Amino acid sequence: MFSLVIASQLFTSIFLIIGLKRVLPRYRQAMTVAAIVCGIAAYHYFRIFDSFKAAFVTDAIGGAGDYVQVAGASFNEGYRYVDWLLTVPLLLLELIAVLALARKVQTSLLYRLIPASALMIALGYPGELTADNGMRGIFGLLSTIPFAYILYVLFIELTKSLDRQPVSVRRTISQLRLLLLLTWGVYPIAYLLPMLGIDGSDAWVGKQIGYSIADILAKCLYGLIIFHIARMKSFADDPAFARMELSVDEAEEVATPTNPRGK
Amino acid sequence: MFSLVIASQLFTSIFLIIGLKRVLPRYRQAMTVAAIVCGIAAYHYFRIFDSFKAAFVTDAIGGAGDYVQVAGASFNEGYRYVDWLLTVPLLLLELIAVLALARKVQTSLLYRLIPASALMIALGYPGELTADNGMRGIFGLLSTIPFAYILYVLFIELTKSLDRQPVSVRRTISQLRLLLLLTWGVYPIAYLLPMLGIDGSDAWVGKQIGYSIADILAKCLYGLIIFHIARMKSFADDPAFARMELSVDEAEEVATPTNPRGK
């Protein structure tokens, strides 16, 4: 599972870097951030992979046995939190960047979203470390407050700015927000698994699988949708660019729907 | 903490390299130096990470125990000083390069700043190695003399040249100097921790955390601000470039404030 995440993040990152020229310069900043997010995640999953390998060995020859913990070694969950501390604010930045809103609106959104997202991660970590389910619950709850605030900003405040987006991407942007809500919602579920009576190693494995799948959706799939939005906006902004990038049939289709800015 | 620094330096470096085209060619030298600085730091933190792993092991099963030193192995603080010896002069170079001053002024500033910064690092190292707090204090003091000279050049001499900068970046340049002062101020504090009665492994861990955070701020954040200054100067120099790089809304805003050179 960890190896699947490494492959997904690393090659999404490379794909996005190679794809930079497939969008107009004004959307390349958002694409770069998307590539960096996947790159940072790939790095941390290399560490997570190695940490797992150092912490556990199979107790049977041939590898079909159970994994047992190596004396003196432990799996370091800290890599995940460092990863999220860096990437979660960047995920919000890449969303705001691809919208290419007025500078003042961007700044105001980011000044609220980025501290809230860092707070959300920082408050989750003490709950992750503790074996006490009560503490886990309290920090989980505290961490939910900034999460709720982020959702409020994205789904209420941001909506006002969406009517300035080309018609062709409005639906995709809404879907992207929904993806963010759904995938970010997986993390608290994985986080809470140890509290749901699913105990011991099963809960631990379930948590790792949950985090891994959520990381692939929230970073790789999310980055690819950002790429798609940047492409659509590039075509809407510059029909000559669309004709160069697309086949004749495709370019016609992109040009046909009403693509004016504003209402 | 060391892994956080690796991720920060490595991906800031990659971000700056990918972002080269987001500024005019005349500012790419400064960006390249900024990327190289973060790259050098990432390399040294890989060494520091490995040096730590080789020098310490946890003494308890399950990993909750303390770290104890491995017999015959020791953590090599030398990597930090080699890193600083290379990167600190480059940090000053990148500041001077992004200002794009007249060639004569640049040369004169660099001939004074670069030897002073190398001297500052070289004088700190003997104090770092010694267990004797008296020696630590003396070399700390000696190292402060070139540091004070650098601050004199940056805050007094350089100020004369700042009125040639576009209005839009003057405040950011002042903030950058302040960041340099504040982050470079963390190093002597971390350096002096062993003298402040905070002893043994706590002082050592505190020192490592202090150096790590200071390295992230002084190289990554600093490099990103250099990038921001280079972008703003590019837009002020060339409105056509700004229109290509920014959305219609953003480009209007950048063009609106009075951006003339001179007072």
PDB file of N, CA and C in Angstrom, chain A residues 17 20-21 25-29 32-33 35-36 39-40 43-44 47 69-74 79 82 85-86 100-104 106 164 261, chain B residues 3-4 6-8 10-11 14-15 18-19 21-22 46 49 58 60-63 227-228 231-232 235 243-250 253-254:
ATOM      1  N   ILE A  17       4.689  18.328 -13.796  1.00  0.00           N
ATOM      2  CA  ILE A  17       5.828  19.172 -14.192  1.00  0.00           C
ATOM      3  C   ILE A  17       5.978  19.146 -15.715  1.00  0.00           C
ATOM      4  N   LEU A  20       3.371  21.327 -17.536  1.00  0.00           N
ATOM      5  CA  LEU A  20       3.318  22.785 -17.299  1.00  0.00           C
ATOM      6  C   LEU A  20       3.004  23.586 -18.561  1.00  0.00           C
ATOM      7  N   LYS A  21       3.648  23.218 -19.655  1.00  0.00           N
ATOM      8  CA  LYS A  21       3.507  23.971 -20.910  1.00  0.00           C
ATOM      9  C   LYS A  21       2.141  23.760 -21.560  1.00  0.00           C
ATOM     10  N   PRO A  25       0.719  30.476 -19.083  1.00  0.00           N
ATOM     11  CA  PRO A  25       1.633  30.836 -17.986  1.00  0.00           C
ATOM     12  C   PRO A  25       0.920  31.217 -16.686  1.00  0.00           C
ATOM     13  N   ARG A  26      -0.233  31.885 -16.801  1.00  0.00           N
ATOM     14  CA  ARG A  26      -0.892  32.363 -15.573  1.00  0.00           C
ATOM     15  C   ARG A  26      -1.417  31.230 -14.699  1.00  0.00           C
ATOM     16  N   TYR A  27      -1.522  30.018 -15.231  1.00  0.00           N
ATOM     17  CA  TYR A  27      -1.995  28.887 -14.415  1.00  0.00           C
ATOM     18  C   TYR A  27      -0.861  27.950 -14.000  1.00  0.00           C
ATOM     19  N   ARG A  28       0.379  28.303 -14.404  1.00  0.00           N
ATOM     20  CA  ARG A  28       1.497  27.391 -14.116  1.00  0.00           C
ATOM     21  C   ARG A  28       1.891  27.414 -12.649  1.00  0.00           C
ATOM     22  N   GLN A  29       1.631  28.539 -11.981  1.00  0.00           N
ATOM     23  CA  GLN A  29       1.932  28.619 -10.549  1.00  0.00           C
ATOM     24  C   GLN A  29       1.107  27.555  -9.795  1.00  0.00           C
ATOM     25  N   THR A  32       2.469  24.146 -10.536  1.00  0.00           N
ATOM     26  CA  THR A  32       3.730  23.904  -9.848  1.00  0.00           C
ATOM     27  C   THR A  32       3.469  23.506  -8.406  1.00  0.00           C
ATOM     28  N   VAL A  33       2.554  24.230  -7.758  1.00  0.00           N
ATOM     29  CA  VAL A  33       2.236  23.894  -6.368  1.00  0.00           C
ATOM     30  C   VAL A  33       1.655  22.482  -6.290  1.00  0.00           C
ATOM     31  N   ALA A  35       2.316  19.985  -8.261  1.00  0.00           N
ATOM     32  CA  ALA A  35       3.430  19.045  -8.448  1.00  0.00           C
ATOM     33  C   ALA A  35       4.281  18.954  -7.185  1.00  0.00           C
ATOM     34  N   ILE A  36       4.505  20.083  -6.534  1.00  0.00           N
ATOM     35  CA  ILE A  36       5.312  20.111  -5.312  1.00  0.00           C
ATOM     36  C   ILE A  36       4.615  19.323  -4.197  1.00  0.00           C
ATOM     37  N   GLY A  39       5.143  15.760  -4.803  1.00  0.00           N
ATOM     38  CA  GLY A  39       6.559  15.460  -4.566  1.00  0.00           C
ATOM     39  C   GLY A  39       6.853  15.328  -3.076  1.00  0.00           C
ATOM     40  N   ILE A  40       6.345  16.266  -2.290  1.00  0.00           N
ATOM     41  CA  ILE A  40       6.550  16.216  -0.835  1.00  0.00           C
ATOM     42  C   ILE A  40       5.941  14.933  -0.268  1.00  0.00           C
ATOM     43  N   TYR A  43       8.154  11.946  -1.074  1.00  0.00           N
ATOM     44  CA  TYR A  43       9.302  11.909  -0.159  1.00  0.00           C
ATOM     45  C   TYR A  43       8.906  11.278   1.182  1.00  0.00           C
ATOM     46  N   HIS A  44       7.777  11.761   1.741  1.00  0.00           N
ATOM     47  CA  HIS A  44       7.397  11.261   3.059  1.00  0.00           C
ATOM     48  C   HIS A  44       6.988   9.793   3.032  1.00  0.00           C
ATOM     49  N   ARG A  47       9.976   7.690   3.400  1.00  0.00           N
ATOM     50  CA  ARG A  47      10.336   7.608   4.825  1.00  0.00           C
ATOM     51  C   ARG A  47       9.406   6.638   5.564  1.00  0.00           C
ATOM     52  N   GLN A  69       6.742  -6.709  15.737  1.00  0.00           N
ATOM     53  CA  GLN A  69       7.547  -5.506  15.896  1.00  0.00           C
ATOM     54  C   GLN A  69       8.992  -5.851  16.260  1.00  0.00           C
ATOM     55  N   VAL A  70       9.945  -5.123  15.686  1.00  0.00           N
ATOM     56  CA  VAL A  70      11.361  -5.305  15.979  1.00  0.00           C
ATOM     57  C   VAL A  70      11.657  -4.619  17.306  1.00  0.00           C
ATOM     58  N   ALA A  71      12.413  -5.304  18.175  1.00  0.00           N
ATOM     59  CA  ALA A  71      12.755  -4.710  19.474  1.00  0.00           C
ATOM     60  C   ALA A  71      13.525  -3.403  19.268  1.00  0.00           C
ATOM     61  N   GLY A  72      13.141  -2.371  19.994  1.00  0.00           N
ATOM     62  CA  GLY A  72      13.876  -1.098  19.948  1.00  0.00           C
ATOM     63  C   GLY A  72      13.523  -0.230  18.766  1.00  0.00           C
ATOM     64  N   ALA A  73      12.714  -0.745  17.830  1.00  0.00           N
ATOM     65  CA  ALA A  73      12.344   0.075  16.672  1.00  0.00           C
ATOM     66  C   ALA A  73      10.856   0.406  16.761  1.00  0.00           C
ATOM     67  N   SER A  74      10.446   1.509  16.153  1.00  0.00           N
ATOM     68  CA  SER A  74       9.021   1.810  16.122  1.00  0.00           C
ATOM     69  C   SER A  74       8.668   2.549  14.843  1.00  0.00           C
ATOM     70  N   TYR A  79       5.976  11.283  10.392  1.00  0.00           N
ATOM     71  CA  TYR A  79       6.189  11.667   8.993  1.00  0.00           C
ATOM     72  C   TYR A  79       4.893  12.125   8.340  1.00  0.00           C
ATOM     73  N   VAL A  82       4.099  15.718   9.543  1.00  0.00           N
ATOM     74  CA  VAL A  82       4.980  16.697   8.901  1.00  0.00           C
ATOM     75  C   VAL A  82       4.547  16.884   7.449  1.00  0.00           C
ATOM     76  N   LEU A  85       1.387  18.925   7.427  1.00  0.00           N
ATOM     77  CA  LEU A  85       1.662  20.309   7.835  1.00  0.00           C
ATOM     78  C   LEU A  85       2.162  21.123   6.646  1.00  0.00           C
ATOM     79  N   LEU A  86       2.941  20.482   5.770  1.00  0.00           N
ATOM     80  CA  LEU A  86       3.449  21.176   4.595  1.00  0.00           C
ATOM     81  C   LEU A  86       2.442  21.172   3.448  1.00  0.00           C
ATOM     82  N   ALA A 100      -7.398  32.124  -9.972  1.00  0.00           N
ATOM     83  CA  ALA A 100      -6.880  33.404 -10.477  1.00  0.00           C
ATOM     84  C   ALA A 100      -7.857  34.538 -10.186  1.00  0.00           C
ATOM     85  N   LEU A 101      -8.257  34.631  -8.921  1.00  0.00           N
ATOM     86  CA  LEU A 101      -9.144  35.707  -8.476  1.00  0.00           C
ATOM     87  C   LEU A 101      -8.360  37.013  -8.384  1.00  0.00           C
ATOM     88  N   ALA A 102      -9.073  38.092  -8.080  1.00  0.00           N
ATOM     89  CA  ALA A 102      -8.383  39.362  -7.844  1.00  0.00           C
ATOM     90  C   ALA A 102      -7.434  39.170  -6.664  1.00  0.00           C
ATOM     91  N   ARG A 103      -6.302  39.907  -6.711  1.00  0.00           N
ATOM     92  CA  ARG A 103      -5.244  39.713  -5.745  1.00  0.00           C
ATOM     93  C   ARG A 103      -5.726  39.899  -4.300  1.00  0.00           C
ATOM     94  N   LYS A 104      -6.578  40.916  -4.102  1.00  0.00           N
ATOM     95  CA  LYS A 104      -7.032  41.223  -2.745  1.00  0.00           C
ATOM     96  C   LYS A 104      -7.884  40.077  -2.187  1.00  0.00           C
ATOM     97  N   GLN A 106      -7.727  36.909  -3.153  1.00  0.00           N
ATOM     98  CA  GLN A 106      -6.813  35.783  -2.918  1.00  0.00           C
ATOM     99  C   GLN A 106      -6.135  35.911  -1.570  1.00  0.00           C
ATOM    100  N   ARG A 164     -17.302  34.599 -11.504  1.00  0.00           N
ATOM    101  CA  ARG A 164     -16.309  35.200 -12.394  1.00  0.00           C
ATOM    102  C   ARG A 164     -15.554  34.129 -13.194  1.00  0.00           C
ATOM    103  N   ARG A 261     -16.944  35.536 -19.548  1.00  0.00           N
ATOM    104  CA  ARG A 261     -16.719  35.712 -18.103  1.00  0.00           C
ATOM    105  C   ARG A 261     -17.930  36.419 -17.514  1.00  0.00           C
TER     106      ARG A 261
ATOM    107  N   SER B   3      13.964  15.583   9.100  1.00  0.00           N
ATOM    108  CA  SER B   3      13.239  15.210   7.884  1.00  0.00           C
ATOM    109  C   SER B   3      12.398  16.374   7.379  1.00  0.00           C
ATOM    110  N   LEU B   4      11.802  17.135   8.298  1.00  0.00           N
ATOM    111  CA  LEU B   4      11.047  18.331   7.914  1.00  0.00           C
ATOM    112  C   LEU B   4      11.951  19.316   7.169  1.00  0.00           C
ATOM    113  N   ILE B   6      14.712  18.564   5.484  1.00  0.00           N
ATOM    114  CA  ILE B   6      15.016  17.996   4.164  1.00  0.00           C
ATOM    115  C   ILE B   6      13.882  18.296   3.190  1.00  0.00           C
ATOM    116  N   ALA B   7      12.635  17.991   3.623  1.00  0.00           N
ATOM    117  CA  ALA B   7      11.488  18.200   2.731  1.00  0.00           C
ATOM    118  C   ALA B   7      11.359  19.672   2.348  1.00  0.00           C
ATOM    119  N   SER B   8      11.518  20.546   3.337  1.00  0.00           N
ATOM    120  CA  SER B   8      11.372  21.987   3.057  1.00  0.00           C
ATOM    121  C   SER B   8      12.421  22.464   2.062  1.00  0.00           C
ATOM    122  N   LEU B  10      14.468  20.699  -0.002  1.00  0.00           N
ATOM    123  CA  LEU B  10      14.470  20.018  -1.295  1.00  0.00           C
ATOM    124  C   LEU B  10      13.353  20.568  -2.191  1.00  0.00           C
ATOM    125  N   PHE B  11      12.152  20.731  -1.615  1.00  0.00           N
ATOM    126  CA  PHE B  11      11.030  21.119  -2.471  1.00  0.00           C
ATOM    127  C   PHE B  11      10.956  22.625  -2.700  1.00  0.00           C
ATOM    128  N   ILE B  14      13.276  22.764  -5.703  1.00  0.00           N
ATOM    129  CA  ILE B  14      12.602  22.322  -6.932  1.00  0.00           C
ATOM    130  C   ILE B  14      11.580  23.363  -7.382  1.00  0.00           C
ATOM    131  N   PHE B  15      10.830  23.910  -6.424  1.00  0.00           N
ATOM    132  CA  PHE B  15       9.833  24.939  -6.746  1.00  0.00           C
ATOM    133  C   PHE B  15      10.490  26.141  -7.421  1.00  0.00           C
ATOM    134  N   ILE B  18      11.621  25.217 -11.022  1.00  0.00           N
ATOM    135  CA  ILE B  18      10.473  25.184 -11.942  1.00  0.00           C
ATOM    136  C   ILE B  18       9.968  26.602 -12.195  1.00  0.00           C
ATOM    137  N   GLY B  19      10.065  27.456 -11.152  1.00  0.00           N
ATOM    138  CA  GLY B  19       9.513  28.807 -11.251  1.00  0.00           C
ATOM    139  C   GLY B  19      10.389  29.806 -11.998  1.00  0.00           C
ATOM    140  N   LYS B  21      11.007  30.490 -14.988  1.00  0.00           N
ATOM    141  CA  LYS B  21      10.379  31.168 -16.123  1.00  0.00           C
ATOM    142  C   LYS B  21       9.300  32.149 -15.678  1.00  0.00           C
ATOM    143  N   ARG B  22       8.935  32.105 -14.398  1.00  0.00           N
ATOM    144  CA  ARG B  22       7.891  33.014 -13.898  1.00  0.00           C
ATOM    145  C   ARG B  22       8.453  34.409 -13.605  1.00  0.00           C
ATOM    146  N   PHE B  46      20.405  15.592   4.637  1.00  0.00           N
ATOM    147  CA  PHE B  46      20.446  14.135   4.447  1.00  0.00           C
ATOM    148  C   PHE B  46      21.613  13.562   5.255  1.00  0.00           C
ATOM    149  N   PHE B  49      20.773  13.831   9.004  1.00  0.00           N
ATOM    150  CA  PHE B  49      19.780  12.795   9.325  1.00  0.00           C
ATOM    151  C   PHE B  49      20.469  11.440   9.515  1.00  0.00           C
ATOM    152  N   THR B  58      17.110   3.962  20.075  1.00  0.00           N
ATOM    153  CA  THR B  58      16.204   3.993  21.223  1.00  0.00           C
ATOM    154  C   THR B  58      16.514   2.798  22.101  1.00  0.00           C
ATOM    155  N   ALA B  60      14.399   1.347  24.318  1.00  0.00           N
ATOM    156  CA  ALA B  60      13.245   0.609  24.844  1.00  0.00           C
ATOM    157  C   ALA B  60      12.512  -0.098  23.722  1.00  0.00           C
ATOM    158  N   ILE B  61      11.931  -1.247  24.026  1.00  0.00           N
ATOM    159  CA  ILE B  61      11.110  -1.952  23.051  1.00  0.00           C
ATOM    160  C   ILE B  61       9.817  -1.170  22.859  1.00  0.00           C
ATOM    161  N   GLY B  62       9.388  -1.043  21.620  1.00  0.00           N
ATOM    162  CA  GLY B  62       8.184  -0.284  21.350  1.00  0.00           C
ATOM    163  C   GLY B  62       8.492   1.154  21.010  1.00  0.00           C
ATOM    164  N   GLY B  63       9.734   1.583  21.225  1.00  0.00           N
ATOM    165  CA  GLY B  63      10.160   2.876  20.726  1.00  0.00           C
ATOM    166  C   GLY B  63       9.803   4.050  21.606  1.00  0.00           C
ATOM    167  N   PHE B 227      11.852  35.211  -4.556  1.00  0.00           N
ATOM    168  CA  PHE B 227      11.010  34.889  -5.713  1.00  0.00           C
ATOM    169  C   PHE B 227       9.891  35.925  -5.858  1.00  0.00           C
ATOM    170  N   HIS B 228       9.249  36.258  -4.753  1.00  0.00           N
ATOM    171  CA  HIS B 228       8.161  37.245  -4.772  1.00  0.00           C
ATOM    172  C   HIS B 228       8.678  38.606  -5.244  1.00  0.00           C
ATOM    173  N   ARG B 231       9.307  38.468  -8.927  1.00  0.00           N
ATOM    174  CA  ARG B 231       8.040  38.525  -9.674  1.00  0.00           C
ATOM    175  C   ARG B 231       7.537  39.966  -9.750  1.00  0.00           C
ATOM    176  N   MET B 232       7.482  40.626  -8.606  1.00  0.00           N
ATOM    177  CA  MET B 232       6.958  42.002  -8.562  1.00  0.00           C
ATOM    178  C   MET B 232       7.805  42.925  -9.439  1.00  0.00           C
ATOM    179  N   PHE B 235       7.041  42.306 -13.096  1.00  0.00           N
ATOM    180  CA  PHE B 235       5.782  42.922 -13.510  1.00  0.00           C
ATOM    181  C   PHE B 235       5.941  44.429 -13.655  1.00  0.00           C
ATOM    182  N   ARG B 243       0.819  40.857 -17.966  1.00  0.00           N
ATOM    183  CA  ARG B 243      -0.470  40.439 -18.535  1.00  0.00           C
ATOM    184  C   ARG B 243      -0.475  38.954 -18.871  1.00  0.00           C
ATOM    185  N   MET B 244       0.696  38.442 -19.277  1.00  0.00           N
ATOM    186  CA  MET B 244       0.784  37.032 -19.635  1.00  0.00           C
ATOM    187  C   MET B 244       0.762  36.146 -18.384  1.00  0.00           C
ATOM    188  N   GLU B 245       1.395  36.647 -17.331  1.00  0.00           N
ATOM    189  CA  GLU B 245       1.571  35.838 -16.121  1.00  0.00           C
ATOM    190  C   GLU B 245       0.381  35.907 -15.176  1.00  0.00           C
ATOM    191  N   LEU B 246      -0.440  36.944 -15.328  1.00  0.00           N
ATOM    192  CA  LEU B 246      -1.510  37.150 -14.355  1.00  0.00           C
ATOM    193  C   LEU B 246      -2.863  37.088 -15.031  1.00  0.00           C
ATOM    194  N   SER B 247      -3.898  36.861 -14.225  1.00  0.00           N
ATOM    195  CA  SER B 247      -5.252  36.931 -14.753  1.00  0.00           C
ATOM    196  C   SER B 247      -5.577  38.387 -15.045  1.00  0.00           C
ATOM    197  N   VAL B 248      -6.643  38.611 -15.801  1.00  0.00           N
ATOM    198  CA  VAL B 248      -7.023  39.973 -16.171  1.00  0.00           C
ATOM    199  C   VAL B 248      -7.176  40.833 -14.914  1.00  0.00           C
ATOM    200  N   ASP B 249      -7.848  40.273 -13.910  1.00  0.00           N
ATOM    201  CA  ASP B 249      -8.087  41.021 -12.667  1.00  0.00           C
ATOM    202  C   ASP B 249      -6.783  41.384 -11.968  1.00  0.00           C
ATOM    203  N   GLU B 250      -5.886  40.388 -11.879  1.00  0.00           N
ATOM    204  CA  GLU B 250      -4.622  40.612 -11.177  1.00  0.00           C
ATOM    205  C   GLU B 250      -3.758  41.632 -11.911  1.00  0.00           C
ATOM    206  N   GLU B 253      -4.653  45.151 -11.276  1.00  0.00           N
ATOM    207  CA  GLU B 253      -4.238  45.631  -9.950  1.00  0.00           C
ATOM    208  C   GLU B 253      -2.756  45.965  -9.909  1.00  0.00           C
ATOM    209  N   VAL B 254      -1.937  45.114 -10.548  1.00  0.00           N
ATOM    210  CA  VAL B 254      -0.500  45.359 -10.536  1.00  0.00           C
ATOM    211  C   VAL B 254      -0.184  46.632 -11.302  1.00  0.00           C
TER     212      VAL B 254
END
